[in-house]
Each structure stands twice: as structure tokens, then as C-alpha cells.
Short mmCIF file of C-alpha atoms and ligand atoms in Angstrom, two decimals:
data_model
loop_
_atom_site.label_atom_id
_atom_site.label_comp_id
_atom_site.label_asym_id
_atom_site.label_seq_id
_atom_site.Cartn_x
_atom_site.Cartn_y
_atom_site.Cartn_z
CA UNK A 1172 15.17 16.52 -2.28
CA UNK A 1173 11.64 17.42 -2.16
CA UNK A 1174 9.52 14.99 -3.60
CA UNK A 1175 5.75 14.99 -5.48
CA UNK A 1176 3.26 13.21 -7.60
CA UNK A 1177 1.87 14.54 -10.52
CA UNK A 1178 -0.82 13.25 -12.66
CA UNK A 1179 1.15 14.53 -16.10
CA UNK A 1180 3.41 13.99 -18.27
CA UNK A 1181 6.22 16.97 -19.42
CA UNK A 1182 5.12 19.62 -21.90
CA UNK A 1183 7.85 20.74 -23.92
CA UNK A 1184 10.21 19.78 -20.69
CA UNK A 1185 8.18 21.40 -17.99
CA UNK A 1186 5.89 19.89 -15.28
CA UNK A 1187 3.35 22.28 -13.15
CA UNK A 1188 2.57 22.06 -9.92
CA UNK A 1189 -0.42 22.44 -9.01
CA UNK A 1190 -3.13 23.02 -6.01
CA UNK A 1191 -2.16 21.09 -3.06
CA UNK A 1192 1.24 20.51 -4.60
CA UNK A 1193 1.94 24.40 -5.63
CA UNK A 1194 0.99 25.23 -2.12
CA UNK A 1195 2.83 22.76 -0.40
CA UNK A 1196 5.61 23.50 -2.62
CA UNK A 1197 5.39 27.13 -2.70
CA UNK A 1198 3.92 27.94 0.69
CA UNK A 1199 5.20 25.41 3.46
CA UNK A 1200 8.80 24.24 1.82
CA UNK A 1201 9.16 27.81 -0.08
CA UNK A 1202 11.30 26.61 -2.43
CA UNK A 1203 12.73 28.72 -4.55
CA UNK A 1204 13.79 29.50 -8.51
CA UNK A 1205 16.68 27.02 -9.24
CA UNK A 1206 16.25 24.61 -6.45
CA UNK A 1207 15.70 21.00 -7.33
CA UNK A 1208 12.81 19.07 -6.38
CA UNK A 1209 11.47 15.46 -8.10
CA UNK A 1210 8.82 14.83 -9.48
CA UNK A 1211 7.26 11.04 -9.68
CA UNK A 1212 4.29 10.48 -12.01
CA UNK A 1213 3.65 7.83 -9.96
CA UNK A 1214 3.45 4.63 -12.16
CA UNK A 1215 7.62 4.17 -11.67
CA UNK A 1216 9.30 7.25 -13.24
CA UNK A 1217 11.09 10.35 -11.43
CA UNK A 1218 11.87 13.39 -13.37
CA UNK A 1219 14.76 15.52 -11.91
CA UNK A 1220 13.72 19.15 -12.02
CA UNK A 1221 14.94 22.68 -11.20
CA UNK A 1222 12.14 24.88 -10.26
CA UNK A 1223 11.40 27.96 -12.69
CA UNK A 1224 9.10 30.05 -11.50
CA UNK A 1225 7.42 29.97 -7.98
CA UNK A 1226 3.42 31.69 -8.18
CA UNK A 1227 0.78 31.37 -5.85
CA UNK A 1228 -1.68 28.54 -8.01
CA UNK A 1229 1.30 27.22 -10.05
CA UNK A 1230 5.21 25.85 -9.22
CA UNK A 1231 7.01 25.50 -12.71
CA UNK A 1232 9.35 22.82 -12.68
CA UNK A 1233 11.90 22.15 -15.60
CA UNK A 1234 13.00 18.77 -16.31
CA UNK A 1235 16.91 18.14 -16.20
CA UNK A 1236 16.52 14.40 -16.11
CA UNK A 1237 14.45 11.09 -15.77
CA UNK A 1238 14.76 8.02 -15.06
CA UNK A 1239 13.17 4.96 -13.62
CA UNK A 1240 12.20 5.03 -9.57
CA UNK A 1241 14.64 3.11 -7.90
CA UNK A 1242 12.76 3.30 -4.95
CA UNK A 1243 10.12 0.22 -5.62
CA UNK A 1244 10.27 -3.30 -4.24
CA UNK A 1245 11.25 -6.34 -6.68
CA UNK A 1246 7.73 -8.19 -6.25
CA UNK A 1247 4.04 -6.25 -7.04
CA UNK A 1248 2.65 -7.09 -3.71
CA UNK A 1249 -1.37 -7.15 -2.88
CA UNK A 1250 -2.40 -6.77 0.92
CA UNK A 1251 -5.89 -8.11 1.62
CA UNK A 1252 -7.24 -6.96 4.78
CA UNK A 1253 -10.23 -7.64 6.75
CA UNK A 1254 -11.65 -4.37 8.11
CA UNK A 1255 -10.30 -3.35 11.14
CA UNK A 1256 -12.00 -2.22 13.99
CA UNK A 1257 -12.31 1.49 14.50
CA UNK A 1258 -9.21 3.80 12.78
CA UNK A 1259 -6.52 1.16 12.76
CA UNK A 1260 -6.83 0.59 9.10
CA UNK A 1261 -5.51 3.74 8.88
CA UNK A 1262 -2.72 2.97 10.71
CA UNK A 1263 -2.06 -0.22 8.57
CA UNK A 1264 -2.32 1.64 5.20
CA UNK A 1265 0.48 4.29 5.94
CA UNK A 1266 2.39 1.35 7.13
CA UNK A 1267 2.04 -0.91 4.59
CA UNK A 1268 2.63 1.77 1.87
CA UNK A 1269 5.84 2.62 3.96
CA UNK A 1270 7.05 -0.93 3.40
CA UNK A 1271 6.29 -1.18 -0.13
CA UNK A 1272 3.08 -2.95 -0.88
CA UNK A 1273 1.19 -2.09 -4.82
CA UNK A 1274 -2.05 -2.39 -3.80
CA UNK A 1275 -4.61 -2.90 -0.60
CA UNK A 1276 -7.70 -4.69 -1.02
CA UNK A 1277 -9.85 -3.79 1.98
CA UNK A 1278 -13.13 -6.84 2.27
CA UNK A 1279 -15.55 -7.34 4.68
CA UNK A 1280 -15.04 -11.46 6.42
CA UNK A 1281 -17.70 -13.14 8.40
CA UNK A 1282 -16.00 -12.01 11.73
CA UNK A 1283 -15.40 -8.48 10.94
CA UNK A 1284 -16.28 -6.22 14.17
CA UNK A 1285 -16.98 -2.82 12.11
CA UNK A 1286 -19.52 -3.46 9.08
CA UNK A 1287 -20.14 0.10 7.96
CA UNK A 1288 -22.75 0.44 5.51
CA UNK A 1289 -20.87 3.16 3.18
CA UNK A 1290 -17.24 2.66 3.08
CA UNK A 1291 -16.97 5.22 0.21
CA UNK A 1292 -15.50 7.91 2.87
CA UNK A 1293 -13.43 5.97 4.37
CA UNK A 1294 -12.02 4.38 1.42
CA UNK A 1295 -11.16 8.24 0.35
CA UNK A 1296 -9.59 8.88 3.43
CA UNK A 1297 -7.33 5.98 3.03
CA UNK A 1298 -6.51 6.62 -0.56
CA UNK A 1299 -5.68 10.06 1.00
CA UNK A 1300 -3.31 8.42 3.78
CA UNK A 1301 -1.49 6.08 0.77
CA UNK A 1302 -0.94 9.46 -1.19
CA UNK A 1303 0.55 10.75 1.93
CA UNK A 1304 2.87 8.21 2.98
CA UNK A 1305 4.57 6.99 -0.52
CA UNK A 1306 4.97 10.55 -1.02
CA UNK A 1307 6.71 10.96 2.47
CA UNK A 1308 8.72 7.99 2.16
CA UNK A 1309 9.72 8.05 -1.58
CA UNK A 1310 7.69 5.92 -3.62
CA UNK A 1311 8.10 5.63 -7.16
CA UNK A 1312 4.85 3.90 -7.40
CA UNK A 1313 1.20 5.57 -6.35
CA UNK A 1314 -0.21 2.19 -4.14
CA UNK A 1315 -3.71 1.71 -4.92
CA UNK A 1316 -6.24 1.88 -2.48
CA UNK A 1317 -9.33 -0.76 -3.71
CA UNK A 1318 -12.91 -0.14 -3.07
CA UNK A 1319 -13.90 -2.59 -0.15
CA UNK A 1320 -15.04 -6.22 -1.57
CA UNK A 1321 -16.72 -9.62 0.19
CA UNK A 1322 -14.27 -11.98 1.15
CA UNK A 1323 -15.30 -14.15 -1.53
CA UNK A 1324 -13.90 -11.71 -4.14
CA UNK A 1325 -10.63 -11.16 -1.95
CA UNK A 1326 -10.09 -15.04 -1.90
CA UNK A 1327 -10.37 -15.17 -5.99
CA UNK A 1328 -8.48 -12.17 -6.55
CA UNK A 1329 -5.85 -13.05 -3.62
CA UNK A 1330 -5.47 -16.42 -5.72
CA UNK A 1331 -4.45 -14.72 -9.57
CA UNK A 1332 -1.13 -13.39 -6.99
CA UNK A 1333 1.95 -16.51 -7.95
CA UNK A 1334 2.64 -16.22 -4.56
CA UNK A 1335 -1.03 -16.26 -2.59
CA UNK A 1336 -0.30 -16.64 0.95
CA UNK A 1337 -3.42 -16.93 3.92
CA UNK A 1338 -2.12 -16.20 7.55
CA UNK A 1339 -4.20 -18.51 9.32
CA UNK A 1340 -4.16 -18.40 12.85
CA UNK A 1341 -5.26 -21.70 13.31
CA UNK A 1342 -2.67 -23.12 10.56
CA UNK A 1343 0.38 -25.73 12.85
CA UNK A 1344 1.67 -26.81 10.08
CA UNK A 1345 3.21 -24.84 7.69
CA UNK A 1346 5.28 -21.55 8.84
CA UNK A 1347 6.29 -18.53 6.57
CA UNK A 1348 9.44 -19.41 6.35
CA UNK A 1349 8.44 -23.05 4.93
CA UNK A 1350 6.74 -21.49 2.37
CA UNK A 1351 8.53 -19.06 1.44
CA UNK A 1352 11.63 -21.25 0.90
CA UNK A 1353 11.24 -21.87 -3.24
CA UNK A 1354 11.24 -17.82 -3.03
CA UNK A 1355 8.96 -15.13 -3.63
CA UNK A 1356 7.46 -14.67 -6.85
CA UNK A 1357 6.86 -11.71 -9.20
CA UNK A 1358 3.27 -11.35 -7.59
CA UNK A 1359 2.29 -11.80 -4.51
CA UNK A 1360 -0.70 -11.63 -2.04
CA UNK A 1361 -1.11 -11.20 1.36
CA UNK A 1362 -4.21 -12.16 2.99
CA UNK A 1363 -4.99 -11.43 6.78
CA UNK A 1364 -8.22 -11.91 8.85
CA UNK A 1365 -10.06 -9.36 11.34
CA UNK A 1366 -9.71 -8.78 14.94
CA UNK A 1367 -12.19 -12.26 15.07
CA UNK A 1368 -9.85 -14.27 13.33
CA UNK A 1369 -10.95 -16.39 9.90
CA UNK A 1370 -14.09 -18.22 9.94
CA UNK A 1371 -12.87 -22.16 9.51
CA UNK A 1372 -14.95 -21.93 6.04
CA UNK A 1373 -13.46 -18.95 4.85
CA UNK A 1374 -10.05 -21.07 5.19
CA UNK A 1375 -11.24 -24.26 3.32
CA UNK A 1376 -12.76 -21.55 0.64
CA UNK A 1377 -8.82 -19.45 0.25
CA UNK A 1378 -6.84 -23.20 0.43
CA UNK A 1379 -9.89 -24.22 -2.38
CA UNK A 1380 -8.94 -21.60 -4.06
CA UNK A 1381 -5.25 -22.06 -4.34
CA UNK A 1382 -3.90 -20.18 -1.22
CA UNK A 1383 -1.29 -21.09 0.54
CA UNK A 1384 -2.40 -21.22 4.34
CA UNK A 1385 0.73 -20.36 6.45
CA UNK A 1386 1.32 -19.52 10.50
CA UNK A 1387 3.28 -15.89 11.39
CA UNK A 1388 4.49 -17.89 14.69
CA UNK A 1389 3.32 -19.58 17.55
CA UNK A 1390 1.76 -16.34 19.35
CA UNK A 1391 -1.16 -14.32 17.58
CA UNK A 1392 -0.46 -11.04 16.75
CA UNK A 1393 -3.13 -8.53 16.68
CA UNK A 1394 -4.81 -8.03 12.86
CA UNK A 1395 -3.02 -4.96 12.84
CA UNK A 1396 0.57 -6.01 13.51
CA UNK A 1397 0.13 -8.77 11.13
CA UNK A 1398 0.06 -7.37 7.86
CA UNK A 1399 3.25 -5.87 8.97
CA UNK A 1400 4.89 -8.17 10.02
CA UNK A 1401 4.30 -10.58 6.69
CA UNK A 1402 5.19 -7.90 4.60
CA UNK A 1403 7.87 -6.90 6.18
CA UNK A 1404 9.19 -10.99 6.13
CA UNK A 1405 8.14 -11.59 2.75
CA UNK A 1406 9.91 -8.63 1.47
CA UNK A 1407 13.41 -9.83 2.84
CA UNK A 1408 13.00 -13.13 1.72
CA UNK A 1409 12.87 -11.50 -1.73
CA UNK A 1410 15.55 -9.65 -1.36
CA UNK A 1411 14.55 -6.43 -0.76
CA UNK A 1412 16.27 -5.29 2.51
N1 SAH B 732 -9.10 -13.68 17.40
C1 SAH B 732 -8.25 -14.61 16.76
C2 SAH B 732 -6.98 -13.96 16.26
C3 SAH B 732 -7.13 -13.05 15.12
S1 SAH B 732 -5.64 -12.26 14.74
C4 SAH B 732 -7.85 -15.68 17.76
O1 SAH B 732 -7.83 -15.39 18.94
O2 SAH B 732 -7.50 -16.77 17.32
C5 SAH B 732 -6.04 -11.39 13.26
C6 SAH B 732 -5.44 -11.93 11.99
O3 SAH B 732 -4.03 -11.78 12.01
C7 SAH B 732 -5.66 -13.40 11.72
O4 SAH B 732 -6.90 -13.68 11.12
C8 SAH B 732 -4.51 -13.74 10.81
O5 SAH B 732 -4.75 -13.36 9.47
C9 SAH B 732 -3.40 -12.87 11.36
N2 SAH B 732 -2.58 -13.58 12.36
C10 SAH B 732 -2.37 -13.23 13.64
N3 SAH B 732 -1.51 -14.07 14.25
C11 SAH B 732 -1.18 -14.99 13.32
C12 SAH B 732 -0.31 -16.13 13.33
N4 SAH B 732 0.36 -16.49 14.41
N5 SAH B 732 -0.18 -16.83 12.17
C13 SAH B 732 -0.86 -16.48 11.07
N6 SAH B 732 -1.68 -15.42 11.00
C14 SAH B 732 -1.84 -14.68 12.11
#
């Protein structure tokens, strides 16, 4: 079933579509009076609709039903990521929002490659990409795209997360599995480093801080594989695959 956000609530048991979503609707699925279609308002309910009218600004939708998205992972779960080098942030977001994560906190570490001076656009352009992909792939939650911060401010908002978890590169000792093995919690973060890896003080400041520092493996994975790969382990080990 065709699936879109909307920024409203139901007005007498109708939602509109609207711009983007009216043409979309409308113009490149042409759906049609009486077909169904869902519509999420993006903070965890999906209202079940049959379409009313179809006109070129505006898709009417009635509302048959609603009910909680069932589509949303058991744990709220934070990526922090070190900007990336070139576009593959992009490439992370879609990802990421693909595998369920809340909210991405984009910061700027000591080793970070790219150090644009206005991240404004780009920050658009990912919100823009998150939009895209939880609409694609069924989210009942809108992921937040965060305005990039220092990695000072990731490392003290990484550590309100009950589960706060630093992929160190450099870290022997404890593995994800270890430390995931009293389970995941209702909130988690994940915290990965740039292409340069984490600057030893930048560790001592996220363990300070009350991260857990934990190893993805014996091989390093490239900073765009690893946010991936964490979410995707941390999410089974809470039980959501
Ligand atoms: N240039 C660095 C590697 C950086 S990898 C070096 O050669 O050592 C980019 C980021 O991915 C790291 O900062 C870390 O957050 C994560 N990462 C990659 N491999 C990892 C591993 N085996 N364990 C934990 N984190 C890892």
C-alpha cells in the first residue's frame, strides 16, 4: 500500500495531501478514488485511508482506521557520526534510516577529512534523504536529522543514551558482543569516528564521559560500513530481527 507522511492530524476524518505528496500521489502512482493508501504522521501512528477525491494541488484521503506503526524498532536509537568524506554520509543516512535508527547526530572530530564551513545545505539534503528512505521503507517514525555539533557535544549527548556505546578502533578489549550481553536498553547511542579514526583524547573524553568503548572486530571497517554494521548488531541483540 502506498505510503506518506503528513504533517496533520484528521479533520473531521479526512487527511489532504498535499504538494510533493498530491503530486506524487496523484501524478506518478495515479491512484485513484477508492484505493487505499496510509498515511503516517510520522511520530508512530498510521491512518488507513481510502482516497476521495484525486485534484491536481490536493489528494483527499478518508480515514477508515488507525493505529499505532508497527513498523518501529524496540530501542530509540541515536547514530553519532563523524563527517564523512565527500557524499558518503549520504549513503549512511538512507542506510541507517533503512535499519531503524531515531535520530543522526552528524559532529565534526579532530580527524575529520571534510570541514565545510556551512553545513546548513547539506544538513537539508540529508534531512531530505531520511524523508526519503523511512518513507520508502515504511517507517512509522520521521528520523531526525541534527544540525552538525563538535565532538564535545556528541560525547555529552551520546552519554544521556542507557546504552552509550564508542566503536573504538583501537579498543582489544572489550567486543560488541561483550557488551552487549546484559542487553540493549530503551536508549541507545552509537558513536563512530571519521575516515582518520578517533583522536586517543577524544576516547579518554567519551569513556570520561560514561561511554562504553567497544571493538566491531579484529579488521577495521571503513567509517562508512561501520555505523551499519553496529546498528545492524545492536538491533538483533535487542530483538528486533
Ligand atoms: N583510520 C583508522 C580507522 C578509522 S575507521 C585506522 O586506520 O585505525 C572509522 C571509524 O569506524 C572508527 O573511528 C570507528 O568508529 C569505526 N570502526 C571501524 N572499524 C572498527 C572496529 N574494528 N572496531 C570498532 N570501531 C571500528
Amino acid at each position: 500500500m502506498p505510503r506518506f507522511f503528513v504533517d496533520q492530524q484528521p479533520q473531521d476524518g479526512v487527511l489532504t495531501l498535499t504538494g510533493e505528496n498530491a503530486h506524487h500521489a496523484g501524478r506518478v502512482l495515479r491512484l485513484r478514488v477508492g484505493e487505499g493508501v496510509t498515511l503516517c504522521d510520522g511520530a508512530g501512528m498510521d491512518f488507513d485511508c481510502t482516497v476521495e477525491a484525486v485534484e491536481k494541488e490536493a489528494v483527499t484521503c478518508r480515514v477508515v482506521s488507525c493505529h499505532a506503526a508497527d513498523t518501529e524498532p524496540k530501542q530509540s536509537i541515536t547514530l553519532f557520526m563523524a563527517l564523512p568524506k565527500g557524499d558518503k554520509m549520504e549513503f549512511i543516512v538512507q542506510k541507517a534510516v533503512e535499519l531503524g535508527v531515531s535520530r543522526i547526530v552528524p559532529y565534526l572530530s579532530k580527524n575529520c577529512v571534510s570541514r565545510p564551513d556551512k553545513t546548513e545545505k547539506k544538513v537539508e539534503r540529508w534531512r531530505k534523504i531520511a524523508a526519503e528512505a523511512a518513507k520508502q521503507c515504511g517507517r512509522g517514525r520521521l528520523p531526525e536529522v541534527a544540525a552538525v555539533v563538535p565532538v564535545a557535544q556528541a560525547i555529552v549527548q551520546a552519554a544521556q543514551s542507557e546504552t552509550a556505546l564508542f566503536f573504538y578502533e583501537n579498543e582489544r578489549r572489550t567486543g560488541l558482543h561483550d557488551a552487549l550481553a546484559g542487553g540493549v536498553r530503551d536508549t541507545v547511542s552509537l558513536m563512530v569516528g571519521p575516515e582518520g579514526g578517533f583522536d586517543p583524547a577524544e576516547a579518554k573524553a567519551a569513556v570520561d564521559a560514561g561511554l562504553q568503548s567497544v571493538s566491531l572486530g579484529t579488521r577495521i571497517l571503513r567509517c562508512e560500513t561501520a555505523p551499519i554494521v553496529a546498528l545492524a548488531a545492536v538491533l538483533y541483540a535487542g530483538g528486533n530481527m
